[in-house]
């Protein structure tokens, strides 16, 4: 990944827009703005491969609110255009989505590009409804690298740099876009942001070709997400837990639950463990405020649906900035 546009010394030009954060929300937003013609710079305390996005499951799901549903539609179109292209990490797959919450299919089922209700004999014990769907899956380490390359090709710059407060960022550009995920709680003074800890067990793929995900009212659930020769086994959602250390008991529970659904995982080779902190919030925040002479656009709090909402929220930021053109930033 190039750190600056060709022929320009680092820092030679003051950017139009400074994006904070290099996870999937920050990179998607920066790419969107750079390709729209803005001079963009990205500051990130953690580089893409070090972010929560890099350890995410990587399955597209529809948004649950009207706004999020529209954002997920925009993202689906973007991902579908990339599907199967070498180097993008996007690969459509069939999978089983089940729930113990209702006997009715979820209202968002109609949003799935290809779908069929599963038969009663296909439902795991305890599950009340389910469906098979073919949706984009995203190998996040590969996809983040693809976005980084696309960002550089658009002439934008990515630097590792921590930010102490928004005033520091506001002094560097007339527009700042805050995509700092769970760190936004401190940076934006937002008490509604909290970490929701997730953990994966990574195993060598024993031949599983479909994904599986549960919707249950519990901090423990079951999911598995194949990406070629490796599978990410899930899952937990632990609100308020800041630990990035893999928990052996959590890992044992994940393996046990996944093997109950797919017995081949019982003997699968364990390749590693991944932990990430989802940016939990009752709803993603996308709004602006003034900090000094700069405009700050907040774009964070997407929870576990970051990749699914990424392009929709990025386009919303782009529309907001476009509406400012012709007026003083």
mmCIF file with all atom_site columns, C-alpha atoms in Angstrom, residues 186-275:
data_model
loop_
_atom_site.group_PDB
_atom_site.id
_atom_site.type_symbol
_atom_site.label_atom_id
_atom_site.label_alt_id
_atom_site.label_comp_id
_atom_site.label_asym_id
_atom_site.label_entity_id
_atom_site.label_seq_id
_atom_site.pdbx_PDB_ins_code
_atom_site.Cartn_x
_atom_site.Cartn_y
_atom_site.Cartn_z
_atom_site.occupancy
_atom_site.B_iso_or_equiv
_atom_site.pdbx_formal_charge
_atom_site.auth_seq_id
_atom_site.auth_comp_id
_atom_site.auth_asym_id
_atom_site.auth_atom_id
_atom_site.pdbx_PDB_model_num
ATOM 1  C CA . UNK A 1 186 ? -13.609 8.817   24.252 1.00 0.00 ? 186 UNK A CA 1
ATOM 2  C CA . UNK A 1 187 ? -12.755 10.989  21.265 1.00 0.00 ? 187 UNK A CA 1
ATOM 3  C CA . UNK A 1 188 ? -16.284 12.360  20.756 1.00 0.00 ? 188 UNK A CA 1
ATOM 4  C CA . UNK A 1 189 ? -17.318 12.238  24.391 1.00 0.00 ? 189 UNK A CA 1
ATOM 5  C CA . UNK A 1 190 ? -20.147 9.849   23.552 1.00 0.00 ? 190 UNK A CA 1
ATOM 6  C CA . UNK A 1 191 ? -21.195 7.754   26.561 1.00 0.00 ? 191 UNK A CA 1
ATOM 7  C CA . UNK A 1 192 ? -23.519 5.659   24.383 1.00 0.00 ? 192 UNK A CA 1
ATOM 8  C CA . UNK A 1 193 ? -20.556 3.914   22.736 1.00 0.00 ? 193 UNK A CA 1
ATOM 9  C CA . UNK A 1 194 ? -19.395 0.742   24.409 1.00 0.00 ? 194 UNK A CA 1
ATOM 10 C CA . UNK A 1 195 ? -17.276 -2.225  23.393 1.00 0.00 ? 195 UNK A CA 1
ATOM 11 C CA . UNK A 1 196 ? -19.017 -5.463  22.471 1.00 0.00 ? 196 UNK A CA 1
ATOM 12 C CA . UNK A 1 197 ? -16.290 -8.061  22.582 1.00 0.00 ? 197 UNK A CA 1
ATOM 13 C CA . UNK A 1 198 ? -16.213 -10.823 19.979 1.00 0.00 ? 198 UNK A CA 1
ATOM 14 C CA . UNK A 1 199 ? -13.939 -13.838 19.654 1.00 0.00 ? 199 UNK A CA 1
ATOM 15 C CA . UNK A 1 200 ? -13.270 -16.287 16.821 1.00 0.00 ? 200 UNK A CA 1
ATOM 16 C CA . UNK A 1 201 ? -11.498 -19.609 16.649 1.00 0.00 ? 201 UNK A CA 1
ATOM 17 C CA . UNK A 1 202 ? -9.763  -19.985 13.292 1.00 0.00 ? 202 UNK A CA 1
ATOM 18 C CA . UNK A 1 203 ? -9.601  -23.545 11.963 1.00 0.00 ? 203 UNK A CA 1
ATOM 19 C CA . UNK A 1 204 ? -8.367  -25.187 8.808  1.00 0.00 ? 204 UNK A CA 1
ATOM 20 C CA . UNK A 1 205 ? -11.380 -25.783 6.604  1.00 0.00 ? 205 UNK A CA 1
ATOM 21 C CA . UNK A 1 206 ? -12.391 -29.482 6.824  1.00 0.00 ? 206 UNK A CA 1
ATOM 22 C CA . UNK A 1 207 ? -14.478 -29.164 3.668  1.00 0.00 ? 207 UNK A CA 1
ATOM 23 C CA . UNK A 1 208 ? -17.329 -26.887 4.786  1.00 0.00 ? 208 UNK A CA 1
ATOM 24 C CA . UNK A 1 209 ? -18.690 -24.789 1.912  1.00 0.00 ? 209 UNK A CA 1
ATOM 25 C CA . UNK A 1 210 ? -21.573 -22.862 3.519  1.00 0.00 ? 210 UNK A CA 1
ATOM 26 C CA . UNK A 1 211 ? -21.827 -20.342 6.335  1.00 0.00 ? 211 UNK A CA 1
ATOM 27 C CA . UNK A 1 212 ? -24.099 -20.621 9.366  1.00 0.00 ? 212 UNK A CA 1
ATOM 28 C CA . UNK A 1 213 ? -25.349 -17.914 11.723 1.00 0.00 ? 213 UNK A CA 1
ATOM 29 C CA . UNK A 1 214 ? -27.854 -17.811 14.588 1.00 0.00 ? 214 UNK A CA 1
ATOM 30 C CA . UNK A 1 215 ? -30.039 -14.963 15.806 1.00 0.00 ? 215 UNK A CA 1
ATOM 31 C CA . UNK A 1 216 ? -30.651 -15.666 19.493 1.00 0.00 ? 216 UNK A CA 1
ATOM 32 C CA . UNK A 1 217 ? -31.253 -13.605 22.620 1.00 0.00 ? 217 UNK A CA 1
ATOM 33 C CA . UNK A 1 218 ? -27.979 -14.563 24.278 1.00 0.00 ? 218 UNK A CA 1
ATOM 34 C CA . UNK A 1 219 ? -24.382 -13.399 24.587 1.00 0.00 ? 219 UNK A CA 1
ATOM 35 C CA . UNK A 1 220 ? -23.370 -16.838 23.276 1.00 0.00 ? 220 UNK A CA 1
ATOM 36 C CA . UNK A 1 221 ? -24.366 -18.060 19.841 1.00 0.00 ? 221 UNK A CA 1
ATOM 37 C CA . UNK A 1 222 ? -23.090 -20.251 17.035 1.00 0.00 ? 222 UNK A CA 1
ATOM 38 C CA . UNK A 1 223 ? -21.743 -19.263 13.662 1.00 0.00 ? 223 UNK A CA 1
ATOM 39 C CA . UNK A 1 224 ? -19.138 -20.363 11.168 1.00 0.00 ? 224 UNK A CA 1
ATOM 40 C CA . UNK A 1 225 ? -17.835 -18.476 8.165  1.00 0.00 ? 225 UNK A CA 1
ATOM 41 C CA . UNK A 1 226 ? -15.625 -20.207 5.553  1.00 0.00 ? 226 UNK A CA 1
ATOM 42 C CA . UNK A 1 227 ? -13.101 -18.142 3.648  1.00 0.00 ? 227 UNK A CA 1
ATOM 43 C CA . UNK A 1 228 ? -11.280 -20.581 1.397  1.00 0.00 ? 228 UNK A CA 1
ATOM 44 C CA . UNK A 1 229 ? -8.997  -22.854 3.375  1.00 0.00 ? 229 UNK A CA 1
ATOM 45 C CA . UNK A 1 230 ? -9.828  -21.306 6.760  1.00 0.00 ? 230 UNK A CA 1
ATOM 46 C CA . UNK A 1 231 ? -13.062 -20.978 8.729  1.00 0.00 ? 231 UNK A CA 1
ATOM 47 C CA . UNK A 1 232 ? -13.892 -18.437 11.438 1.00 0.00 ? 232 UNK A CA 1
ATOM 48 C CA . UNK A 1 233 ? -15.888 -20.068 14.220 1.00 0.00 ? 233 UNK A CA 1
ATOM 49 C CA . UNK A 1 234 ? -18.128 -17.884 16.403 1.00 0.00 ? 234 UNK A CA 1
ATOM 50 C CA . UNK A 1 235 ? -19.387 -16.541 18.610 1.00 0.00 ? 235 UNK A CA 1
ATOM 51 C CA . UNK A 1 236 ? -19.882 -14.324 21.599 1.00 0.00 ? 236 UNK A CA 1
ATOM 52 C CA . UNK A 1 237 ? -21.152 -10.781 22.121 1.00 0.00 ? 237 UNK A CA 1
ATOM 53 C CA . UNK A 1 238 ? -19.819 -9.489  25.446 1.00 0.00 ? 238 UNK A CA 1
ATOM 54 C CA . UNK A 1 239 ? -20.905 -5.893  26.157 1.00 0.00 ? 239 UNK A CA 1
ATOM 55 C CA . UNK A 1 240 ? -18.546 -3.748  28.192 1.00 0.00 ? 240 UNK A CA 1
ATOM 56 C CA . UNK A 1 241 ? -15.573 -6.117  27.935 1.00 0.00 ? 241 UNK A CA 1
ATOM 57 C CA . UNK A 1 242 ? -12.393 -4.354  26.731 1.00 0.00 ? 242 UNK A CA 1
ATOM 58 C CA . UNK A 1 243 ? -10.107 -7.417  26.805 1.00 0.00 ? 243 UNK A CA 1
ATOM 59 C CA . UNK A 1 244 ? -8.286  -8.244  23.572 1.00 0.00 ? 244 UNK A CA 1
ATOM 60 C CA . UNK A 1 245 ? -6.799  -11.440 24.965 1.00 0.00 ? 245 UNK A CA 1
ATOM 61 C CA . UNK A 1 246 ? -8.320  -14.728 23.722 1.00 0.00 ? 246 UNK A CA 1
ATOM 62 C CA . UNK A 1 247 ? -10.231 -16.485 26.472 1.00 0.00 ? 247 UNK A CA 1
ATOM 63 C CA . UNK A 1 248 ? -9.581  -20.268 26.443 1.00 0.00 ? 248 UNK A CA 1
ATOM 64 C CA . UNK A 1 249 ? -12.980 -21.034 28.000 1.00 0.00 ? 249 UNK A CA 1
ATOM 65 C CA . UNK A 1 250 ? -14.757 -18.929 25.400 1.00 0.00 ? 250 UNK A CA 1
ATOM 66 C CA . UNK A 1 251 ? -12.779 -20.683 22.648 1.00 0.00 ? 251 UNK A CA 1
ATOM 67 C CA . UNK A 1 252 ? -13.717 -24.106 24.046 1.00 0.00 ? 252 UNK A CA 1
ATOM 68 C CA . UNK A 1 253 ? -17.392 -23.126 24.075 1.00 0.00 ? 253 UNK A CA 1
ATOM 69 C CA . UNK A 1 254 ? -17.235 -21.866 20.496 1.00 0.00 ? 254 UNK A CA 1
ATOM 70 C CA . UNK A 1 255 ? -15.637 -25.095 19.289 1.00 0.00 ? 255 UNK A CA 1
ATOM 71 C CA . UNK A 1 256 ? -18.173 -27.207 21.158 1.00 0.00 ? 256 UNK A CA 1
ATOM 72 C CA . UNK A 1 257 ? -21.186 -25.308 19.794 1.00 0.00 ? 257 UNK A CA 1
ATOM 73 C CA . UNK A 1 258 ? -19.894 -25.283 16.213 1.00 0.00 ? 258 UNK A CA 1
ATOM 74 C CA . UNK A 1 259 ? -19.099 -29.015 16.312 1.00 0.00 ? 259 UNK A CA 1
ATOM 75 C CA . UNK A 1 260 ? -22.660 -29.644 17.487 1.00 0.00 ? 260 UNK A CA 1
ATOM 76 C CA . UNK A 1 261 ? -23.920 -28.077 14.247 1.00 0.00 ? 261 UNK A CA 1
ATOM 77 C CA . UNK A 1 262 ? -21.127 -29.328 11.972 1.00 0.00 ? 262 UNK A CA 1
ATOM 78 C CA . UNK A 1 263 ? -19.343 -32.412 13.384 1.00 0.00 ? 263 UNK A CA 1
ATOM 79 C CA . UNK A 1 264 ? -16.341 -31.990 11.103 1.00 0.00 ? 264 UNK A CA 1
ATOM 80 C CA . UNK A 1 265 ? -15.195 -29.072 13.252 1.00 0.00 ? 265 UNK A CA 1
ATOM 81 C CA . UNK A 1 266 ? -14.601 -31.421 16.192 1.00 0.00 ? 266 UNK A CA 1
ATOM 82 C CA . UNK A 1 267 ? -11.347 -32.635 14.620 1.00 0.00 ? 267 UNK A CA 1
ATOM 83 C CA . UNK A 1 268 ? -10.441 -29.498 12.641 1.00 0.00 ? 268 UNK A CA 1
ATOM 84 C CA . UNK A 1 269 ? -6.936  -28.107 13.096 1.00 0.00 ? 269 UNK A CA 1
ATOM 85 C CA . UNK A 1 270 ? -6.972  -24.910 15.143 1.00 0.00 ? 270 UNK A CA 1
ATOM 86 C CA . UNK A 1 271 ? -4.909  -22.233 13.407 1.00 0.00 ? 271 UNK A CA 1
ATOM 87 C CA . UNK A 1 272 ? -5.395  -19.351 15.821 1.00 0.00 ? 272 UNK A CA 1
ATOM 88 C CA . UNK A 1 273 ? -7.679  -17.112 17.836 1.00 0.00 ? 273 UNK A CA 1
ATOM 89 C CA . UNK A 1 274 ? -9.005  -13.624 17.033 1.00 0.00 ? 274 UNK A CA 1
ATOM 90 C CA . UNK A 1 275 ? -10.551 -11.001 19.290 1.00 0.00 ? 275 UNK A CA 1
#
